[in-house]
Amino acid sequence: QKEVEQDPGPLSVPEGAIVSLNCTYSNSAFQYFMWYRQYSRKGPELLMYTYSSGNKEDGRFTAQVDKSSKYISLFIRDSQPSDSATYLCAMSGTGGFKTIFGAGTRLFVKA
Amino acid sequence: SQTIHQWPATLVQPVGSPLSLECTVEGTSNPNLYWYRQAAGRGLQLLFYSVGIGQISSEVPQNLSASRPQDRQFILSSKKLLLSDSGFYLCAWSVHGSGETQYFGPGTRLLVL
């Protein structure tokens, strides 16, 4: 079993839709949860960062962590064509140097 | 603010040739530094990380090596490239002592022919 599972997609939605991206994980020691956005041929860009359980909102983006289910989500409201990218979840434990990344979900938002 | 640079952006090399990729970070001191490889349609594979000058930890046995000659400089090298070394190489940094949040450079696309 992989430490982090993420559906690779692709996920195609119309402009304005609410997008839900998800990851599951197996290591209960993970405390830090991140979402990165990666445009084609570019480096990943940190989008959201959450510590432990709960929700965090930033503009159109909401990150949600459910540690009891070992499940994290990223919601994008009012999706735009510029949101078309690959979204990678990532997580790590306290004081550790290693971050485990999901394989990424490719998202297409059609105008 | 912090900035991370990588060069070259693209590289085409023949099998058996040497490799040197460079990464530098500005605006921070004593960062943790990382090298990742990303194969097409796959996740990020951690190759090396460094917590200080001259301190390198290798995650995957391979024909690649890394060095950190200066605090904010991280170099990925190979003496003889293999076809399987083709990929997208990413350098990243995090605050010293904290690996939770990493910030990535623009990447180098390497094609070995």
PDB file of C-alpha atoms in Angstrom:
ATOM      1  CA  GLN A   1       0.000   0.000   0.000  1.00  0.00           C
ATOM      2  CA  LYS A   2       1.334   3.402  -0.968  1.00  0.00           C
ATOM      3  CA  GLU A   3       1.690   5.951   1.815  1.00  0.00           C
ATOM      4  CA  VAL A   4      -0.343   8.461  -0.180  1.00  0.00           C
ATOM      5  CA  GLU A   5      -2.971   7.661  -2.802  1.00  0.00           C
ATOM      6  CA  GLN A   6      -4.257  10.230  -5.255  1.00  0.00           C
ATOM      7  CA  ASP A   7      -6.468   9.667  -8.279  1.00  0.00           C
ATOM      8  CA  PRO A   8      -4.466  10.810 -11.352  1.00  0.00           C
ATOM      9  CA  GLY A   9      -7.565  11.854 -13.303  1.00  0.00           C
ATOM     10  CA  PRO A  10      -7.832  13.589 -15.639  1.00  0.00           C
ATOM     11  CA  LEU A  11     -10.735  15.522 -14.200  1.00  0.00           C
ATOM     12  CA  SER A  12     -12.598  17.741 -16.643  1.00  0.00           C
ATOM     13  CA  VAL A  13     -15.154  20.302 -15.430  1.00  0.00           C
ATOM     14  CA  PRO A  14     -16.940  23.327 -16.922  1.00  0.00           C
ATOM     15  CA  GLU A  15     -15.983  26.821 -15.887  1.00  0.00           C
ATOM     16  CA  GLY A  16     -17.696  27.874 -12.668  1.00  0.00           C
ATOM     17  CA  ALA A  17     -17.986  24.341 -11.267  1.00  0.00           C
ATOM     18  CA  ILE A  18     -16.924  23.345  -7.768  1.00  0.00           C
ATOM     19  CA  VAL A  19     -13.954  21.000  -7.929  1.00  0.00           C
ATOM     20  CA  SER A  20     -13.133  18.424  -5.290  1.00  0.00           C
ATOM     21  CA  LEU A  21      -9.660  16.858  -5.210  1.00  0.00           C
ATOM     22  CA  ASN A  22      -8.783  14.174  -2.693  1.00  0.00           C
ATOM     23  CA  CYS A  23      -6.003  12.108  -1.200  1.00  0.00           C
ATOM     24  CA  THR A  24      -5.916   9.238   1.254  1.00  0.00           C
ATOM     25  CA  TYR A  25      -2.953   8.249   3.349  1.00  0.00           C
ATOM     26  CA  SER A  26      -1.904   5.431   5.634  1.00  0.00           C
ATOM     27  CA  ASN A  27       0.624   6.952   8.055  1.00  0.00           C
ATOM     28  CA  SER A  28      -1.113   8.298  11.165  1.00  0.00           C
ATOM     29  CA  ALA A  29       2.063  10.245  12.075  1.00  0.00           C
ATOM     30  CA  PHE A  30       1.436  12.803   9.342  1.00  0.00           C
ATOM     31  CA  GLN A  31       0.660  16.194  10.856  1.00  0.00           C
ATOM     32  CA  TYR A  32       1.305  18.636   8.015  1.00  0.00           C
ATOM     33  CA  PHE A  33      -0.766  18.596   4.871  1.00  0.00           C
ATOM     34  CA  MET A  34      -0.072  20.603   1.745  1.00  0.00           C
ATOM     35  CA  TRP A  35      -1.530  21.115  -1.693  1.00  0.00           C
ATOM     36  CA  TYR A  36       0.660  22.148  -4.600  1.00  0.00           C
ATOM     37  CA  ARG A  37      -0.397  23.342  -8.037  1.00  0.00           C
ATOM     38  CA  GLN A  38       1.848  22.493 -10.967  1.00  0.00           C
ATOM     39  CA  TYR A  39       1.406  23.987 -14.406  1.00  0.00           C
ATOM     40  CA  SER A  40       2.806  22.105 -17.359  1.00  0.00           C
ATOM     41  CA  ARG A  41       6.608  22.188 -17.484  1.00  0.00           C
ATOM     42  CA  LYS A  42       6.835  24.270 -14.309  1.00  0.00           C
ATOM     43  CA  GLY A  43       7.827  23.563 -10.710  1.00  0.00           C
ATOM     44  CA  PRO A  44       5.090  22.883  -8.125  1.00  0.00           C
ATOM     45  CA  GLU A  45       3.758  25.960  -6.348  1.00  0.00           C
ATOM     46  CA  LEU A  46       2.561  25.766  -2.743  1.00  0.00           C
ATOM     47  CA  LEU A  47      -1.161  26.465  -2.676  1.00  0.00           C
ATOM     48  CA  MET A  48      -2.415  25.522   0.771  1.00  0.00           C
ATOM     49  CA  TYR A  49      -0.829  24.406   4.036  1.00  0.00           C
ATOM     50  CA  THR A  50      -2.703  22.894   6.965  1.00  0.00           C
ATOM     51  CA  TYR A  51      -1.553  21.620  10.309  1.00  0.00           C
ATOM     52  CA  SER A  52      -3.474  18.695  11.833  1.00  0.00           C
ATOM     53  CA  SER A  53      -7.225  18.428  11.306  1.00  0.00           C
ATOM     54  CA  GLY A  54      -9.729  21.025  10.226  1.00  0.00           C
ATOM     55  CA  ASN A  55     -10.445  23.409   7.390  1.00  0.00           C
ATOM     56  CA  LYS A  56      -8.511  26.286   5.928  1.00  0.00           C
ATOM     57  CA  GLU A  57      -9.858  28.742   3.401  1.00  0.00           C
ATOM     58  CA  ASP A  58      -7.986  31.062   1.051  1.00  0.00           C
ATOM     59  CA  GLY A  59     -10.081  32.832  -1.532  1.00  0.00           C
ATOM     60  CA  ARG A  60     -11.683  30.247  -3.815  1.00  0.00           C
ATOM     61  CA  PHE A  61      -9.670  27.416  -2.247  1.00  0.00           C
ATOM     62  CA  THR A  62     -10.563  25.366   0.834  1.00  0.00           C
ATOM     63  CA  ALA A  63      -8.363  22.626   2.269  1.00  0.00           C
ATOM     64  CA  GLN A  64      -9.917  20.048   4.531  1.00  0.00           C
ATOM     65  CA  VAL A  65      -8.191  17.432   6.676  1.00  0.00           C
ATOM     66  CA  ASP A  66      -9.925  14.493   8.358  1.00  0.00           C
ATOM     67  CA  LYS A  67      -7.262  12.670  10.341  1.00  0.00           C
ATOM     68  CA  SER A  68      -9.701  10.102  11.699  1.00  0.00           C
ATOM     69  CA  SER A  69     -10.383   8.923   8.138  1.00  0.00           C
ATOM     70  CA  LYS A  70      -6.869   9.703   6.865  1.00  0.00           C
ATOM     71  CA  TYR A  71      -8.424  11.748   4.084  1.00  0.00           C
ATOM     72  CA  ILE A  72      -7.661  15.217   2.803  1.00  0.00           C
ATOM     73  CA  SER A  73      -9.468  17.348   0.254  1.00  0.00           C
ATOM     74  CA  LEU A  74      -9.018  20.518  -1.741  1.00  0.00           C
ATOM     75  CA  PHE A  75     -12.113  22.347  -2.947  1.00  0.00           C
ATOM     76  CA  ILE A  76     -11.996  24.963  -5.691  1.00  0.00           C
ATOM     77  CA  ARG A  77     -15.055  27.195  -5.992  1.00  0.00           C
ATOM     78  CA  ASP A  78     -16.009  29.023  -9.181  1.00  0.00           C
ATOM     79  CA  SER A  79     -13.305  27.177 -11.116  1.00  0.00           C
ATOM     80  CA  GLN A  80     -11.557  29.083 -13.909  1.00  0.00           C
ATOM     81  CA  PRO A  81      -9.664  27.898 -17.011  1.00  0.00           C
ATOM     82  CA  SER A  82      -6.524  29.240 -15.313  1.00  0.00           C
ATOM     83  CA  ASP A  83      -7.023  26.575 -12.622  1.00  0.00           C
ATOM     84  CA  SER A  84      -6.202  23.909 -15.217  1.00  0.00           C
ATOM     85  CA  ALA A  85      -3.102  22.252 -13.819  1.00  0.00           C
ATOM     86  CA  THR A  86      -1.927  19.196 -11.908  1.00  0.00           C
ATOM     87  CA  TYR A  87      -2.653  19.296  -8.182  1.00  0.00           C
ATOM     88  CA  LEU A  88      -0.381  17.357  -5.850  1.00  0.00           C
ATOM     89  CA  CYS A  89      -1.162  16.598  -2.250  1.00  0.00           C
ATOM     90  CA  ALA A  90       1.752  16.289   0.167  1.00  0.00           C
ATOM     91  CA  MET A  91       2.181  15.446   3.809  1.00  0.00           C
ATOM     92  CA  SER A  92       4.843  15.034   6.462  1.00  0.00           C
ATOM     93  CA  GLY A  93       5.319  14.290  10.120  1.00  0.00           C
ATOM     94  CA  THR A  94       6.531  16.557  12.911  1.00  0.00           C
ATOM     95  CA  GLY A  95      10.229  17.402  12.762  1.00  0.00           C
ATOM     96  CA  GLY A  96      10.813  15.275   9.716  1.00  0.00           C
ATOM     97  CA  PHE A  97      12.690  16.254   6.602  1.00  0.00           C
ATOM     98  CA  LYS A  98      10.809  14.100   4.210  1.00  0.00           C
ATOM     99  CA  THR A  99       7.571  15.051   2.582  1.00  0.00           C
ATOM    100  CA  ILE A 100       5.531  12.402   0.816  1.00  0.00           C
ATOM    101  CA  PHE A 101       3.805  13.511  -2.369  1.00  0.00           C
ATOM    102  CA  GLY A 102       0.807  12.108  -4.162  1.00  0.00           C
ATOM    103  CA  ALA A 103       1.154  11.411  -7.874  1.00  0.00           C
ATOM    104  CA  GLY A 104      -1.064  14.399  -8.706  1.00  0.00           C
ATOM    105  CA  THR A 105      -4.509  14.881 -10.229  1.00  0.00           C
ATOM    106  CA  ARG A 106      -4.677  16.554 -13.604  1.00  0.00           C
ATOM    107  CA  LEU A 107      -7.522  19.087 -13.785  1.00  0.00           C
ATOM    108  CA  PHE A 108      -8.998  20.678 -16.918  1.00  0.00           C
ATOM    109  CA  VAL A 109     -11.459  23.555 -16.581  1.00  0.00           C
ATOM    110  CA  LYS A 110     -13.285  24.174 -19.848  1.00  0.00           C
ATOM    111  CA  ALA A 111     -14.385  27.702 -20.780  1.00  0.00           C
TER     112      ALA A 111
ATOM    113  CA  SER B   1      11.522  37.292  -0.143  1.00  0.00           C
ATOM    114  CA  GLN B   2      13.070  33.951  -1.016  1.00  0.00           C
ATOM    115  CA  THR B   3      13.863  32.911  -4.573  1.00  0.00           C
ATOM    116  CA  ILE B   4      15.132  29.612  -5.916  1.00  0.00           C
ATOM    117  CA  HIS B   5      16.925  29.318  -9.241  1.00  0.00           C
ATOM    118  CA  GLN B   6      17.726  26.286 -11.356  1.00  0.00           C
ATOM    119  CA  TRP B   7      19.694  25.992 -14.557  1.00  0.00           C
ATOM    120  CA  PRO B   8      19.715  25.031 -17.243  1.00  0.00           C
ATOM    121  CA  ALA B   9      15.986  24.931 -17.965  1.00  0.00           C
ATOM    122  CA  THR B  10      16.368  22.252 -20.633  1.00  0.00           C
ATOM    123  CA  LEU B  11      19.206  19.894 -21.404  1.00  0.00           C
ATOM    124  CA  VAL B  12      19.710  17.222 -24.061  1.00  0.00           C
ATOM    125  CA  GLN B  13      22.649  14.927 -23.412  1.00  0.00           C
ATOM    126  CA  PRO B  14      23.987  11.740 -25.005  1.00  0.00           C
ATOM    127  CA  VAL B  15      24.160   8.501 -23.041  1.00  0.00           C
ATOM    128  CA  GLY B  16      27.440   8.225 -21.158  1.00  0.00           C
ATOM    129  CA  SER B  17      28.037  11.970 -20.909  1.00  0.00           C
ATOM    130  CA  PRO B  18      28.469  13.792 -17.570  1.00  0.00           C
ATOM    131  CA  LEU B  19      25.817  15.920 -15.920  1.00  0.00           C
ATOM    132  CA  SER B  20      25.835  18.963 -13.683  1.00  0.00           C
ATOM    133  CA  LEU B  21      22.639  20.717 -12.607  1.00  0.00           C
ATOM    134  CA  GLU B  22      22.797  23.698 -10.310  1.00  0.00           C
ATOM    135  CA  CYS B  23      20.359  25.139  -7.814  1.00  0.00           C
ATOM    136  CA  THR B  24      20.745  28.309  -5.754  1.00  0.00           C
ATOM    137  CA  VAL B  25      18.501  29.888  -3.155  1.00  0.00           C
ATOM    138  CA  GLU B  26      18.327  33.570  -2.271  1.00  0.00           C
ATOM    139  CA  GLY B  27      16.820  35.356   0.699  1.00  0.00           C
ATOM    140  CA  THR B  28      17.303  32.707   3.374  1.00  0.00           C
ATOM    141  CA  SER B  29      20.139  31.185   5.359  1.00  0.00           C
ATOM    142  CA  ASN B  30      20.962  27.587   6.169  1.00  0.00           C
ATOM    143  CA  PRO B  31      17.999  26.088   4.331  1.00  0.00           C
ATOM    144  CA  ASN B  32      17.309  22.409   3.896  1.00  0.00           C
ATOM    145  CA  LEU B  33      17.798  21.591   0.222  1.00  0.00           C
ATOM    146  CA  TYR B  34      16.302  18.795  -1.843  1.00  0.00           C
ATOM    147  CA  TRP B  35      16.626  17.226  -5.296  1.00  0.00           C
ATOM    148  CA  TYR B  36      13.601  15.449  -6.768  1.00  0.00           C
ATOM    149  CA  ARG B  37      12.967  13.700 -10.067  1.00  0.00           C
ATOM    150  CA  GLN B  38       9.532  13.693 -11.629  1.00  0.00           C
ATOM    151  CA  ALA B  39       8.875  11.192 -14.398  1.00  0.00           C
ATOM    152  CA  ALA B  40       6.056  11.928 -16.858  1.00  0.00           C
ATOM    153  CA  GLY B  41       2.675  11.374 -15.201  1.00  0.00           C
ATOM    154  CA  ARG B  42       4.246  10.230 -11.958  1.00  0.00           C
ATOM    155  CA  GLY B  43       4.867  11.686  -8.542  1.00  0.00           C
ATOM    156  CA  LEU B  44       7.966  13.257  -7.099  1.00  0.00           C
ATOM    157  CA  GLN B  45      10.842  10.954  -6.220  1.00  0.00           C
ATOM    158  CA  LEU B  46      13.190  12.323  -3.571  1.00  0.00           C
ATOM    159  CA  LEU B  47      16.795  11.792  -4.686  1.00  0.00           C
ATOM    160  CA  PHE B  48      18.888  13.715  -2.144  1.00  0.00           C
ATOM    161  CA  TYR B  49      18.462  16.126   0.703  1.00  0.00           C
ATOM    162  CA  SER B  50      20.903  18.268   2.641  1.00  0.00           C
ATOM    163  CA  VAL B  51      20.638  19.949   6.033  1.00  0.00           C
ATOM    164  CA  GLY B  52      23.952  21.833   5.744  1.00  0.00           C
ATOM    165  CA  ILE B  53      27.151  22.388   3.793  1.00  0.00           C
ATOM    166  CA  GLY B  54      28.741  19.077   2.886  1.00  0.00           C
ATOM    167  CA  GLN B  55      25.907  17.076   4.451  1.00  0.00           C
ATOM    168  CA  ILE B  56      24.119  14.950   1.864  1.00  0.00           C
ATOM    169  CA  SER B  57      21.625  12.153   2.380  1.00  0.00           C
ATOM    170  CA  SER B  58      20.809   9.845  -0.506  1.00  0.00           C
ATOM    171  CA  GLU B  59      17.381   8.317  -0.825  1.00  0.00           C
ATOM    172  CA  VAL B  60      17.723   6.191  -3.928  1.00  0.00           C
ATOM    173  CA  PRO B  61      20.798   4.198  -5.101  1.00  0.00           C
ATOM    174  CA  GLN B  62      21.674   5.372  -8.588  1.00  0.00           C
ATOM    175  CA  ASN B  63      24.426   6.803 -10.706  1.00  0.00           C
ATOM    176  CA  LEU B  64      23.644  10.336  -9.520  1.00  0.00           C
ATOM    177  CA  SER B  65      25.392  12.271  -6.768  1.00  0.00           C
ATOM    178  CA  ALA B  66      24.792  15.586  -5.028  1.00  0.00           C
ATOM    179  CA  SER B  67      27.021  18.171  -3.420  1.00  0.00           C
ATOM    180  CA  ARG B  68      26.499  21.301  -1.382  1.00  0.00           C
ATOM    181  CA  PRO B  69      29.662  23.405  -1.655  1.00  0.00           C
ATOM    182  CA  GLN B  70      28.022  26.554  -0.269  1.00  0.00           C
ATOM    183  CA  ASP B  71      25.138  27.238   2.097  1.00  0.00           C
ATOM    184  CA  ARG B  72      22.643  28.093  -0.625  1.00  0.00           C
ATOM    185  CA  GLN B  73      24.021  26.063  -3.521  1.00  0.00           C
ATOM    186  CA  PHE B  74      23.040  22.492  -4.350  1.00  0.00           C
ATOM    187  CA  ILE B  75      24.471  20.573  -7.307  1.00  0.00           C
ATOM    188  CA  LEU B  76      23.267  17.332  -8.897  1.00  0.00           C
ATOM    189  CA  SER B  77      25.865  15.406 -10.890  1.00  0.00           C
ATOM    190  CA  SER B  78      26.492  12.254 -12.818  1.00  0.00           C
ATOM    191  CA  LYS B  79      29.680  10.887 -14.346  1.00  0.00           C
ATOM    192  CA  LYS B  80      27.847   8.864 -17.004  1.00  0.00           C
ATOM    193  CA  LEU B  81      24.213   9.411 -17.884  1.00  0.00           C
ATOM    194  CA  LEU B  82      21.824   6.551 -18.596  1.00  0.00           C
ATOM    195  CA  LEU B  83      18.687   6.648 -20.722  1.00  0.00           C
ATOM    196  CA  SER B  84      16.681   6.119 -17.553  1.00  0.00           C
ATOM    197  CA  ASP B  85      18.015   9.400 -16.128  1.00  0.00           C
ATOM    198  CA  SER B  86      15.695  11.351 -18.413  1.00  0.00           C
ATOM    199  CA  GLY B  87      13.093  13.313 -16.490  1.00  0.00           C
ATOM    200  CA  PHE B  88      12.166  16.583 -14.860  1.00  0.00           C
ATOM    201  CA  TYR B  89      14.542  17.508 -12.041  1.00  0.00           C
ATOM    202  CA  LEU B  90      13.331  19.785  -9.309  1.00  0.00           C
ATOM    203  CA  CYS B  91      15.253  21.509  -6.563  1.00  0.00           C
ATOM    204  CA  ALA B  92      13.419  22.599  -3.423  1.00  0.00           C
ATOM    205  CA  TRP B  93      14.185  24.296  -0.134  1.00  0.00           C
ATOM    206  CA  SER B  94      12.602  24.417   3.304  1.00  0.00           C
ATOM    207  CA  VAL B  95      13.319  26.317   6.486  1.00  0.00           C
ATOM    208  CA  HIS B  96      16.170  24.697   8.403  1.00  0.00           C
ATOM    209  CA  GLY B  97      14.921  22.131  10.854  1.00  0.00           C
ATOM    210  CA  SER B  98      11.532  22.017   9.216  1.00  0.00           C
ATOM    211  CA  GLY B  99      10.823  19.825   6.229  1.00  0.00           C
ATOM    212  CA  GLU B 100       7.112  20.283   6.276  1.00  0.00           C
ATOM    213  CA  THR B 101       6.756  23.031   3.712  1.00  0.00           C
ATOM    214  CA  GLN B 102       8.999  22.914   0.685  1.00  0.00           C
ATOM    215  CA  TYR B 103       9.322  25.497  -2.045  1.00  0.00           C
ATOM    216  CA  PHE B 104      10.283  24.420  -5.521  1.00  0.00           C
ATOM    217  CA  GLY B 105      12.405  25.844  -8.287  1.00  0.00           C
ATOM    218  CA  PRO B 106      11.345  26.014 -11.947  1.00  0.00           C
ATOM    219  CA  GLY B 107      12.926  22.646 -12.785  1.00  0.00           C
ATOM    220  CA  THR B 108      15.317  21.276 -15.406  1.00  0.00           C
ATOM    221  CA  ARG B 109      14.016  19.043 -18.156  1.00  0.00           C
ATOM    222  CA  LEU B 110      16.681  16.456 -19.026  1.00  0.00           C
ATOM    223  CA  LEU B 111      16.509  14.262 -22.089  1.00  0.00           C
ATOM    224  CA  VAL B 112      19.169  11.573 -22.460  1.00  0.00           C
ATOM    225  CA  LEU B 113      19.482  10.189 -25.992  1.00  0.00           C
TER     226      LEU B 113
END
